[in-house]
PDB file of C-alpha atoms and ligand atoms in Angstrom:
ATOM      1  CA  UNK A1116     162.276 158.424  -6.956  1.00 81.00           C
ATOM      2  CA  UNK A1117     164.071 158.640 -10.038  1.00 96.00           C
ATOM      3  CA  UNK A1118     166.730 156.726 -11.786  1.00 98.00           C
ATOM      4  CA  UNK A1119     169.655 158.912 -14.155  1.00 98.00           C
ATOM      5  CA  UNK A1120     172.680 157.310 -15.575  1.00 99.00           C
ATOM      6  CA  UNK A1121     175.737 158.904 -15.711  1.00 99.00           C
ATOM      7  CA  UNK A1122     178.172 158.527 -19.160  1.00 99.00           C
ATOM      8  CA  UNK A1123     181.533 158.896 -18.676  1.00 98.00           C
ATOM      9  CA  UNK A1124     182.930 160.050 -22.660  1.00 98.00           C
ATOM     10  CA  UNK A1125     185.922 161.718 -21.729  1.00 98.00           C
ATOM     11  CA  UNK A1126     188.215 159.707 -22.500  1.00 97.00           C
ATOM     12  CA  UNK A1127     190.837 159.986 -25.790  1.00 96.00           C
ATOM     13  CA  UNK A1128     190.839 156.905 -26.602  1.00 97.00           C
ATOM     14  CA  UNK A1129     194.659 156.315 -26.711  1.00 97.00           C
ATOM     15  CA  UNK A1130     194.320 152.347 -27.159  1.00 97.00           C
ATOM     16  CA  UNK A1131     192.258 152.767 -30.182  1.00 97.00           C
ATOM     17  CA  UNK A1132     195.360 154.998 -31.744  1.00 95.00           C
ATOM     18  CA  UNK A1133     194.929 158.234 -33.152  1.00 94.00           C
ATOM     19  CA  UNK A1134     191.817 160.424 -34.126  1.00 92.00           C
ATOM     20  CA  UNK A1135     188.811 161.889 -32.819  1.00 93.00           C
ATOM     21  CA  UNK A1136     187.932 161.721 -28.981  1.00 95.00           C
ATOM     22  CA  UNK A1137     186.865 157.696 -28.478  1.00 97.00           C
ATOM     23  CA  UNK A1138     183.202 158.257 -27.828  1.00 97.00           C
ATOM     24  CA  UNK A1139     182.916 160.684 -31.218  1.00 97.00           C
ATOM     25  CA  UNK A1140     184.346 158.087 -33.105  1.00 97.00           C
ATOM     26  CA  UNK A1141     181.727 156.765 -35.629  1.00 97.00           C
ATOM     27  CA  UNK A1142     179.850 153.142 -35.787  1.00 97.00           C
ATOM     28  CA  UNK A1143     178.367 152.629 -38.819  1.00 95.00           C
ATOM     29  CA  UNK A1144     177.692 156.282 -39.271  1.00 96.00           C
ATOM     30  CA  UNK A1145     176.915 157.897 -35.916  1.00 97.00           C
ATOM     31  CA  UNK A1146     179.043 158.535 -32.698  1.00 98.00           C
ATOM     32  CA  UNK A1147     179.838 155.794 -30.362  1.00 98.00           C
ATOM     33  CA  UNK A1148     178.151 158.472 -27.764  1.00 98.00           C
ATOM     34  CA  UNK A1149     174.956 158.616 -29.613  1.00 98.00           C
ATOM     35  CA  UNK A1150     174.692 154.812 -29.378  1.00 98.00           C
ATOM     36  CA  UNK A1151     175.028 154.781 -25.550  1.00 98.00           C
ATOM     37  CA  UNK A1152     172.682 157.065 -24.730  1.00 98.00           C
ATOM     38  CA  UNK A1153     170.094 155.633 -26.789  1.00 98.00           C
ATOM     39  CA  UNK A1154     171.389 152.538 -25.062  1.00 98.00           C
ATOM     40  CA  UNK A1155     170.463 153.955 -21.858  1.00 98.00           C
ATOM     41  CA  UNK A1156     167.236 156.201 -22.799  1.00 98.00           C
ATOM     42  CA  UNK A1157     166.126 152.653 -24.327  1.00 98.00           C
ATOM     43  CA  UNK A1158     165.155 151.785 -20.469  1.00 98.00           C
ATOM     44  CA  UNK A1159     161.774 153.286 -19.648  1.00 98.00           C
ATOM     45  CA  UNK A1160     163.144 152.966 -16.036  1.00 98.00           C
ATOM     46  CA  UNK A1161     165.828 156.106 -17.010  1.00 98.00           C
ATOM     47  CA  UNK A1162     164.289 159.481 -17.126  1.00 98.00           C
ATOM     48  CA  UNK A1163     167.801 161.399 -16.966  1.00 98.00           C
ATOM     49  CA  UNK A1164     171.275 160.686 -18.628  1.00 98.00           C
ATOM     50  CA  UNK A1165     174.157 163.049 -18.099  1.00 98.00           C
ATOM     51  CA  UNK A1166     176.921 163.111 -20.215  1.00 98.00           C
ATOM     52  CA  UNK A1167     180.499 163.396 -19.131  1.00 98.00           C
ATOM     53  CA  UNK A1168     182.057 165.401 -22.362  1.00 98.00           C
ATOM     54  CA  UNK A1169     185.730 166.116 -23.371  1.00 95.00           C
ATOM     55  CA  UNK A1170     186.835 169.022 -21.545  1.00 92.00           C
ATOM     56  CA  UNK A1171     186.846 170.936 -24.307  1.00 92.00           C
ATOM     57  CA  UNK A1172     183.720 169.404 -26.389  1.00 94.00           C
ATOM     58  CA  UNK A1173     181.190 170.140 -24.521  1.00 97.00           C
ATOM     59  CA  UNK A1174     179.348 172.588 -27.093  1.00 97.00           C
ATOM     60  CA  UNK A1175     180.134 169.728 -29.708  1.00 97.00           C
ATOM     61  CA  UNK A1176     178.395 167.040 -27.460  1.00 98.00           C
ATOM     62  CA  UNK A1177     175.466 169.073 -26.733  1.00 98.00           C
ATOM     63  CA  UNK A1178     175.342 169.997 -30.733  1.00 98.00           C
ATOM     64  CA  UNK A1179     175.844 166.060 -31.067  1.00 98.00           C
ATOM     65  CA  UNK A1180     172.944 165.341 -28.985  1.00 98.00           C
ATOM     66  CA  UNK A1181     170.063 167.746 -30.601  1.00 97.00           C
ATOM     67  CA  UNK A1182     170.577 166.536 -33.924  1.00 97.00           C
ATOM     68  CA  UNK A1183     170.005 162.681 -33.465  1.00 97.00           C
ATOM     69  CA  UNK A1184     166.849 161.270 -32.258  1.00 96.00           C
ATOM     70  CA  UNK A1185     166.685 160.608 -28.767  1.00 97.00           C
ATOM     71  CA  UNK A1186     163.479 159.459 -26.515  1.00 97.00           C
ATOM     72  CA  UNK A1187     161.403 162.511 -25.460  1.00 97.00           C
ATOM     73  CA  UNK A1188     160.158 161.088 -21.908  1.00 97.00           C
ATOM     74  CA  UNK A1189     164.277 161.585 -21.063  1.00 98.00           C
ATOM     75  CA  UNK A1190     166.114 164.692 -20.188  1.00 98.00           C
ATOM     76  CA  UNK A1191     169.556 165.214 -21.251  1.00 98.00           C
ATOM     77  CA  UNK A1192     172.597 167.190 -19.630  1.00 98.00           C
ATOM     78  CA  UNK A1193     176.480 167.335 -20.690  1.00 98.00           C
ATOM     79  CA  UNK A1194     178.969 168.519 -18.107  1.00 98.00           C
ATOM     80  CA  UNK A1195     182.671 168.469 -18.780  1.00 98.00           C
ATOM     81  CA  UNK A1196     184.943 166.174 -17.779  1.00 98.00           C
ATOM     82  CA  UNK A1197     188.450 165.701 -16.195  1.00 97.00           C
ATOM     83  CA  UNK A1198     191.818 164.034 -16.177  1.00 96.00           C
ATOM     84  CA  UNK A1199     190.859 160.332 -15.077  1.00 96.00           C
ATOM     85  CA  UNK A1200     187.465 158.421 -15.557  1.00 97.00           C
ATOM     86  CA  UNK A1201     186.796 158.636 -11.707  1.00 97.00           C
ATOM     87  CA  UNK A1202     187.373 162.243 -11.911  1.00 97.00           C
ATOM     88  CA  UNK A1203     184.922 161.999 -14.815  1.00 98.00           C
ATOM     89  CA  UNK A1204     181.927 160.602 -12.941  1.00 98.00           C
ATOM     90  CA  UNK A1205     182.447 162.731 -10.090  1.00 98.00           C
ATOM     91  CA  UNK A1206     181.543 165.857 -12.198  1.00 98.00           C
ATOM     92  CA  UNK A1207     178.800 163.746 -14.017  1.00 98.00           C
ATOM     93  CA  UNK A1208     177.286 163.059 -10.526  1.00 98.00           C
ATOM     94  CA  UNK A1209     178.012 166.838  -9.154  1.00 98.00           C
ATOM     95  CA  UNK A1210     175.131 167.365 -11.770  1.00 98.00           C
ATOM     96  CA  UNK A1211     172.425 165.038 -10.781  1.00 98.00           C
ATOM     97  CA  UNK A1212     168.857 166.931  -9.224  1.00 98.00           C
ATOM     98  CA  UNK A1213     168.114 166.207  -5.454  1.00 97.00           C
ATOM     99  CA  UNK A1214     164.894 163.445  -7.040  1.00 97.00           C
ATOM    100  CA  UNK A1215     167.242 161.058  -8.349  1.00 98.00           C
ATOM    101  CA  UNK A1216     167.796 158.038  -6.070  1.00 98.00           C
ATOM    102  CA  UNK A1217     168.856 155.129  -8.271  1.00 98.00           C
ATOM    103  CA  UNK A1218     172.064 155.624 -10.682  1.00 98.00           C
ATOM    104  CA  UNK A1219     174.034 154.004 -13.267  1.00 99.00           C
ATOM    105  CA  UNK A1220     177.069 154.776 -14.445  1.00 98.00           C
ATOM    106  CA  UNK A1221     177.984 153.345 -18.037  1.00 98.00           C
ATOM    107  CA  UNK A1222     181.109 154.264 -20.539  1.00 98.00           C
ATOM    108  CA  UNK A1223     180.104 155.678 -23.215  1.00 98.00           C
ATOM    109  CA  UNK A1224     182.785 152.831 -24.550  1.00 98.00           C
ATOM    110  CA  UNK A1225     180.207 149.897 -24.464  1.00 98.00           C
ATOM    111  CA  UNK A1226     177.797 151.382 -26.949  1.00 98.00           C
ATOM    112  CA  UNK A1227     176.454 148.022 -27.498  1.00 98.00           C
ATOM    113  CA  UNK A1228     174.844 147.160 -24.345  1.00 98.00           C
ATOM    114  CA  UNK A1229     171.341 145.546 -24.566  1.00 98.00           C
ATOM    115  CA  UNK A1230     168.060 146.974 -22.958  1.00 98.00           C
ATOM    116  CA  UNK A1231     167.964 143.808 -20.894  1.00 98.00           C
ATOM    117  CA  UNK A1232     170.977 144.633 -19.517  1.00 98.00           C
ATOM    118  CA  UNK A1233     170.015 147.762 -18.311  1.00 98.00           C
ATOM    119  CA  UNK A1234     166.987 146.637 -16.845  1.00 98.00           C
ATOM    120  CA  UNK A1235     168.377 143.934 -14.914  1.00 98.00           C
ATOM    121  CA  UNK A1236     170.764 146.248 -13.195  1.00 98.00           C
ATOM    122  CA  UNK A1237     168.107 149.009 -12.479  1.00 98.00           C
ATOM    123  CA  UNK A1238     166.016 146.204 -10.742  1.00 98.00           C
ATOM    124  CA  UNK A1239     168.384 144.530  -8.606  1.00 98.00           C
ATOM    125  CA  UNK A1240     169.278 148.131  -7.319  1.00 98.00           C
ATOM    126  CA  UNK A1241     165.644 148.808  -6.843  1.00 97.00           C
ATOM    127  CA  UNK A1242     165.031 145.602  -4.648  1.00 97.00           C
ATOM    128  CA  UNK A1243     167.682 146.752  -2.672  1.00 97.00           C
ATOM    129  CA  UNK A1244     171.106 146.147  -3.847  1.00 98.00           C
ATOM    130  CA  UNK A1245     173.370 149.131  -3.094  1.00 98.00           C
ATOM    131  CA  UNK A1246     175.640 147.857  -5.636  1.00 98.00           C
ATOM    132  CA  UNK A1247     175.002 146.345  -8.973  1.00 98.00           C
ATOM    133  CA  UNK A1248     177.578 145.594 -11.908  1.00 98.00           C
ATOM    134  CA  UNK A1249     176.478 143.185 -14.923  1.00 98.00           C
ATOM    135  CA  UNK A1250     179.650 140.440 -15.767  1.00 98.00           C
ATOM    136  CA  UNK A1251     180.435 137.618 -17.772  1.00 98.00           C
ATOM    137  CA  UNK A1252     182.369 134.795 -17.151  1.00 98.00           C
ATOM    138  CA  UNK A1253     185.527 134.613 -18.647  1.00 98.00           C
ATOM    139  CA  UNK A1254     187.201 132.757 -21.932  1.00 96.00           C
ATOM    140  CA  UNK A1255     190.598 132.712 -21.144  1.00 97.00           C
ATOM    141  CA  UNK A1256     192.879 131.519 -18.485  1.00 97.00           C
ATOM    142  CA  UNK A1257     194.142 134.006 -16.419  1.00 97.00           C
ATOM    143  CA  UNK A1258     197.566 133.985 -14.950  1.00 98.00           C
ATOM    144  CA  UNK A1259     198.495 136.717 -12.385  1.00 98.00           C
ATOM    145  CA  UNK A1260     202.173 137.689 -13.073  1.00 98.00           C
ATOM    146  CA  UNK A1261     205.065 139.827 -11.867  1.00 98.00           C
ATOM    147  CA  UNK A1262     205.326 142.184 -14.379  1.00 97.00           C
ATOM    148  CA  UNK A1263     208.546 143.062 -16.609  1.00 97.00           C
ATOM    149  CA  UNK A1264     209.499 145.605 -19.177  1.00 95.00           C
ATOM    150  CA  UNK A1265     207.624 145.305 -22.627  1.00 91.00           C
ATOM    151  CA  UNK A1266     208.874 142.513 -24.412  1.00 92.00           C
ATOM    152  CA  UNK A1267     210.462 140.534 -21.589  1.00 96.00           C
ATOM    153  CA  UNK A1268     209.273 137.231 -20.334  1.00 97.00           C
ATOM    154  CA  UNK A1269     207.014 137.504 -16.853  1.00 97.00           C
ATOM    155  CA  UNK A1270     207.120 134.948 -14.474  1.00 98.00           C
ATOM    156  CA  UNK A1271     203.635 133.491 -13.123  1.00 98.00           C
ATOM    157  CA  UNK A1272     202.786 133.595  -9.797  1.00 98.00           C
ATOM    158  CA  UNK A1273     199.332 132.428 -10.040  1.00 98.00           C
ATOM    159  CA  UNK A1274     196.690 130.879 -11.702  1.00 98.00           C
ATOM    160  CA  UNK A1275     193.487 131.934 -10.050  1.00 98.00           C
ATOM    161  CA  UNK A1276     190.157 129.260 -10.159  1.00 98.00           C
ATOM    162  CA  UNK A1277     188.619 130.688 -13.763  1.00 98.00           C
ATOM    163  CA  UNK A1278     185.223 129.542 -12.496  1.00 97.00           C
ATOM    164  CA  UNK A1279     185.149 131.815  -9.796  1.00 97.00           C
ATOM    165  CA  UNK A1280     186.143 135.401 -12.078  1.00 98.00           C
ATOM    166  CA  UNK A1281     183.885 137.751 -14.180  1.00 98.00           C
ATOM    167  CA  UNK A1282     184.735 140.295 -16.214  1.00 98.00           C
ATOM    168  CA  UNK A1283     183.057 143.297 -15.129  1.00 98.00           C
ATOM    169  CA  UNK A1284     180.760 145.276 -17.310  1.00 98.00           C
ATOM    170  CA  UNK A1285     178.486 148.301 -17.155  1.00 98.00           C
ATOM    171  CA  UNK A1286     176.297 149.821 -16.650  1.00 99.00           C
ATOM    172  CA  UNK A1287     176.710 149.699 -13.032  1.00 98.00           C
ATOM    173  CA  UNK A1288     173.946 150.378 -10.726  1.00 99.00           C
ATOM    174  CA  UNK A1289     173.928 152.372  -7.422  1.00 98.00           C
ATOM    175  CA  UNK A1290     171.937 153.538  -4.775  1.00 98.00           C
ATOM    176  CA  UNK A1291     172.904 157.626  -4.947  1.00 98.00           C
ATOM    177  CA  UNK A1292     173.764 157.845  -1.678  1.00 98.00           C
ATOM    178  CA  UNK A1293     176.527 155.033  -1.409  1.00 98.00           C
ATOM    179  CA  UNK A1294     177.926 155.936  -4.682  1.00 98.00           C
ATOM    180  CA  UNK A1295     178.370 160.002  -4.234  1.00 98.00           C
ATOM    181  CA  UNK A1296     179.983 158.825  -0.403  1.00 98.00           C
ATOM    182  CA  UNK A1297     182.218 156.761  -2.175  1.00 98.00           C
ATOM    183  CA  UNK A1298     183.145 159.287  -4.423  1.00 97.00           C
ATOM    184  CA  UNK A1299     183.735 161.307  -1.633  1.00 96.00           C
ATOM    185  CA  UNK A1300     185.992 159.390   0.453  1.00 96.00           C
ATOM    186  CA  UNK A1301     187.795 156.865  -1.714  1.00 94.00           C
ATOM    187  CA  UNK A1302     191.288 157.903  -3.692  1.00 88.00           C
ATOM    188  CA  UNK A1303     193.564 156.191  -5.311  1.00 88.00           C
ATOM    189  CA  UNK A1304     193.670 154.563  -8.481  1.00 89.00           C
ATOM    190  CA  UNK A1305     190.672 152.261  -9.577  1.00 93.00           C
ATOM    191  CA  UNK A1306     189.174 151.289 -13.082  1.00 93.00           C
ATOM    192  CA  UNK A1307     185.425 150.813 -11.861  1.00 95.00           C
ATOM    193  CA  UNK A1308     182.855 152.315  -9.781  1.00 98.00           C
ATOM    194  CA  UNK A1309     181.855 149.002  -7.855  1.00 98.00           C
ATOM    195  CA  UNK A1310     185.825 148.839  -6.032  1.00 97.00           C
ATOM    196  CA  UNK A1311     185.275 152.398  -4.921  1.00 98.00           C
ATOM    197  CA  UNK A1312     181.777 150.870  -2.839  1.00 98.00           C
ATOM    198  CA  UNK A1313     183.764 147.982  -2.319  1.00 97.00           C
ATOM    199  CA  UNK A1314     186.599 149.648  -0.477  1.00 96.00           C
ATOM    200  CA  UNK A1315     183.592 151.406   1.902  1.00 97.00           C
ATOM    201  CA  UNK A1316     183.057 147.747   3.124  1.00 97.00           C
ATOM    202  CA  UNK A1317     179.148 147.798   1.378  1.00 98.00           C
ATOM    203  CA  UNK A1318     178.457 144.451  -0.415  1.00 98.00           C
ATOM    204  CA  UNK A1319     177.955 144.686  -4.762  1.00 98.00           C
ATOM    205  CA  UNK A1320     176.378 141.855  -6.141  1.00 98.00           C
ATOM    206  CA  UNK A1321     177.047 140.566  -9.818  1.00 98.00           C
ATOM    207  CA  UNK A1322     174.018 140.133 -12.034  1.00 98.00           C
ATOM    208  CA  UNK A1323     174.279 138.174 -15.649  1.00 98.00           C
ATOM    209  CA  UNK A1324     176.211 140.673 -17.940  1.00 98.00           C
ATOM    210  CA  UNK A1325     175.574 140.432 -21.991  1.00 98.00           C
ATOM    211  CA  UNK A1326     178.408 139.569 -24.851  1.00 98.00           C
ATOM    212  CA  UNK A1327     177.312 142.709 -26.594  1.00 98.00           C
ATOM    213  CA  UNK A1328     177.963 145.243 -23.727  1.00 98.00           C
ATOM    214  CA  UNK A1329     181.846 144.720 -24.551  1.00 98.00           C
ATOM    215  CA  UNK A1330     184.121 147.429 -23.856  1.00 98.00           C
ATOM    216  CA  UNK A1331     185.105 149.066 -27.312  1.00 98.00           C
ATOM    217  CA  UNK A1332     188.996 149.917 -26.782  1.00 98.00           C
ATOM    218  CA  UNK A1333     191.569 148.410 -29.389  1.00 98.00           C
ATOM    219  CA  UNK A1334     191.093 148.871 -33.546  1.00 97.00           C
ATOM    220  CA  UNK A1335     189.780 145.742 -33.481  1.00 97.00           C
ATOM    221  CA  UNK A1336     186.487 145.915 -31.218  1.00 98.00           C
ATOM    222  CA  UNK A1337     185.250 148.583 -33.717  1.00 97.00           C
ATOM    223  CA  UNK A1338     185.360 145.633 -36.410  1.00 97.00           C
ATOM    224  CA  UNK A1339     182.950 143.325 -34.311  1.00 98.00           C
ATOM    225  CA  UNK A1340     180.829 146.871 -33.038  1.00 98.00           C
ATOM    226  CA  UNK A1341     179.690 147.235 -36.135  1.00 98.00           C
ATOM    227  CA  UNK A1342     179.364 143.502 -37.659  1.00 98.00           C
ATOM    228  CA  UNK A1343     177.016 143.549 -34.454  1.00 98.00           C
ATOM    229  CA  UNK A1344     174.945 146.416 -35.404  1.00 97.00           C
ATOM    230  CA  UNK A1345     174.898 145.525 -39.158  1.00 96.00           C
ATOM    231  CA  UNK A1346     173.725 142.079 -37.870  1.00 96.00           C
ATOM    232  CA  UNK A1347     170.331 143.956 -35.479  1.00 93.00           C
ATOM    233  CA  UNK A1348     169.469 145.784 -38.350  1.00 81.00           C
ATOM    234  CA  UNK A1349     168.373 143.059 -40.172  1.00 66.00           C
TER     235      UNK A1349
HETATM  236  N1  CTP B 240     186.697 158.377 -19.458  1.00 51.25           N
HETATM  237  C1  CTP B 240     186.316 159.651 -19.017  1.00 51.25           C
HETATM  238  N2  CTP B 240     187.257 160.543 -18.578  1.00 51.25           N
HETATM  239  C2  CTP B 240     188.560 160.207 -18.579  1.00 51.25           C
HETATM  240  C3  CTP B 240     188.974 158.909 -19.013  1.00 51.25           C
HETATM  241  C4  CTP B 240     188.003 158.010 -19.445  1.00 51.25           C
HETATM  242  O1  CTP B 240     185.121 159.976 -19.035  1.00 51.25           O
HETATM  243  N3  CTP B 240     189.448 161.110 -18.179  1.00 51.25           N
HETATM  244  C5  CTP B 240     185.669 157.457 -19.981  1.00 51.25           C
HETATM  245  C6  CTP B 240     185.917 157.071 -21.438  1.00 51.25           C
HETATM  246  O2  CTP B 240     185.438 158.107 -22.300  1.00 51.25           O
HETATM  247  C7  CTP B 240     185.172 155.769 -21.573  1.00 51.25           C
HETATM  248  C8  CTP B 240     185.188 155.202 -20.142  1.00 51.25           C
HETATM  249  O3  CTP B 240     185.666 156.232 -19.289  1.00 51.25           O
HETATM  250  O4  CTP B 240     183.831 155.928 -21.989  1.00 51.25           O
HETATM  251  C9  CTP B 240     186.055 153.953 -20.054  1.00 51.25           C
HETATM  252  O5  CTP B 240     187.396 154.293 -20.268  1.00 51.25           O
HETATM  253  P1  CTP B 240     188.335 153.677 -21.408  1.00 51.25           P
HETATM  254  O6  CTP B 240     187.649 152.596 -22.139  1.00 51.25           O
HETATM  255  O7  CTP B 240     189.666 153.438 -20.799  1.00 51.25           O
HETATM  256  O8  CTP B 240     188.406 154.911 -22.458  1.00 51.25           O
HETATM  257  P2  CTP B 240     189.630 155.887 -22.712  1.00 51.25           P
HETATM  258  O9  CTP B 240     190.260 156.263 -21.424  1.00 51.25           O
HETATM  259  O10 CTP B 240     189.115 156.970 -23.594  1.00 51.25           O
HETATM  260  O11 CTP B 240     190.607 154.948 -23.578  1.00 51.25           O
HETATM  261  P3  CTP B 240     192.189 154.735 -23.358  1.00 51.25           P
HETATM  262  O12 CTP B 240     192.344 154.227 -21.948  1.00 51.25           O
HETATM  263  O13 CTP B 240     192.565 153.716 -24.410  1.00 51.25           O
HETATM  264  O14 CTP B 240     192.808 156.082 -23.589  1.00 51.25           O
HETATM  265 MG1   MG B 241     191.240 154.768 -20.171  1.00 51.25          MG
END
């Protein structure tokens, strides 16, 4: 049975201001896209990644993909995406052939993301996990609040044990069968994959996550994206 990973890239990438789709935007000279599925395809484990496009730049991804240098043992497929990222890897996993039994899904927004990684997810899934995401623990303090209009002062209402959080990474791992039923029967609004198998009532287990694998979103985390890949080339 084989393992694909789906690549949500259909985002616009409103946090990181104006410009080219997010996962077109360059680091250090080639797509943020190209990065993550190398990122992926670095895995021997991987032998498909599908890539969830920009509606509309489709033809552009699939032009993106045959002119950089990808791993030949993996095959490639772009579908077009939709409105919200869930929407996104719904239409990523509408694509996947009947062999695949293991996949990942990983934004195309945490180009970064060591092989390790990858294969640490992929295994836990394989020894039986049905649900896999790779975290960190957190830095900062976090305060739950009752949120106000921009600008205004927010009263706390919490201060949840730091100890016990993670902040969630991906890519996230699946067996295909409890991530396409969660696709299928879970609505509403949620930010990962892992909730929507959460929400079925099927246990996800946290593996170690990596500081690299950060989620690229504000002006800023394009700065430290590429001070990190300057730093592996030498
Ligand atoms: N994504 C997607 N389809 C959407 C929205 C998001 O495939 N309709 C993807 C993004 O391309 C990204 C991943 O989901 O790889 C994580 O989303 P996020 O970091 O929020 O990216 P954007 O939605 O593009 O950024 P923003 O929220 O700042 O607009
Ligand atoms: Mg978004």
């Amino acid at each position: 049975a084989r393992t694909a990973a789906v690549i949500p890239a259909a985002g616009r990438g409103v946090r990181l201001g104006p410009g080219a789709p997010k996962a077109l935007r360059a680091l250090n000279g080639t797509p943020m896209l190209i990065h993550a599925v190398r990122a992926m395809a670095a895995s021997r484990a991987v032998s498909l990644v599908v890539v969830v496009a920009p509606p509309e730049g489709a033809a552009e991804v699939k032009n993106l993909l045959d002119a950089h240098a990808l791993p030949e043992r993996t095959d490639y497929l772009v579908v077009p995406g939709g409105e919200t990222r869930q929407e996104s890897v719904r239409l990523g996993l509408d694509a996947l052939p009947d062999d695949i039994a293991t996949v990942l899904v990983h934004d195309a927004a945490r180009p970064l993301v060591p092989v390790d990684t990858v294969d640490a997810v992929i295994e836990a899934v394989r020894d039986g996990a049905v649900a896999v995401v790779p975290a960190v623990p957190l830095a900062d303090t976090v305060k739950q609040v009752e949120p106000r209009e921009k600008g205004e002062p927010e009263p706390v209402l919490a201060t949840p044990d730091r100890a016990a959080l993670r902040a969630v990474q991906t890519p996230q791992g699946f067996a295909r069968d409890t991530l396409l039923r969660a696709h299928r029967t879970v609505t509403g609004n949620v930010t990962d994959d892992a909730s929507m198998v959460e929400q079925l009532g099927e246990p996800v287990v946290v593996v170690p996550g990596h500081e690299e694998a950060f989620k690229v979103t504000r002006p800023l985390d394009l700065v430290l994206a590429e001070a990190v890949l300057a730093r592996r080339r030498v």
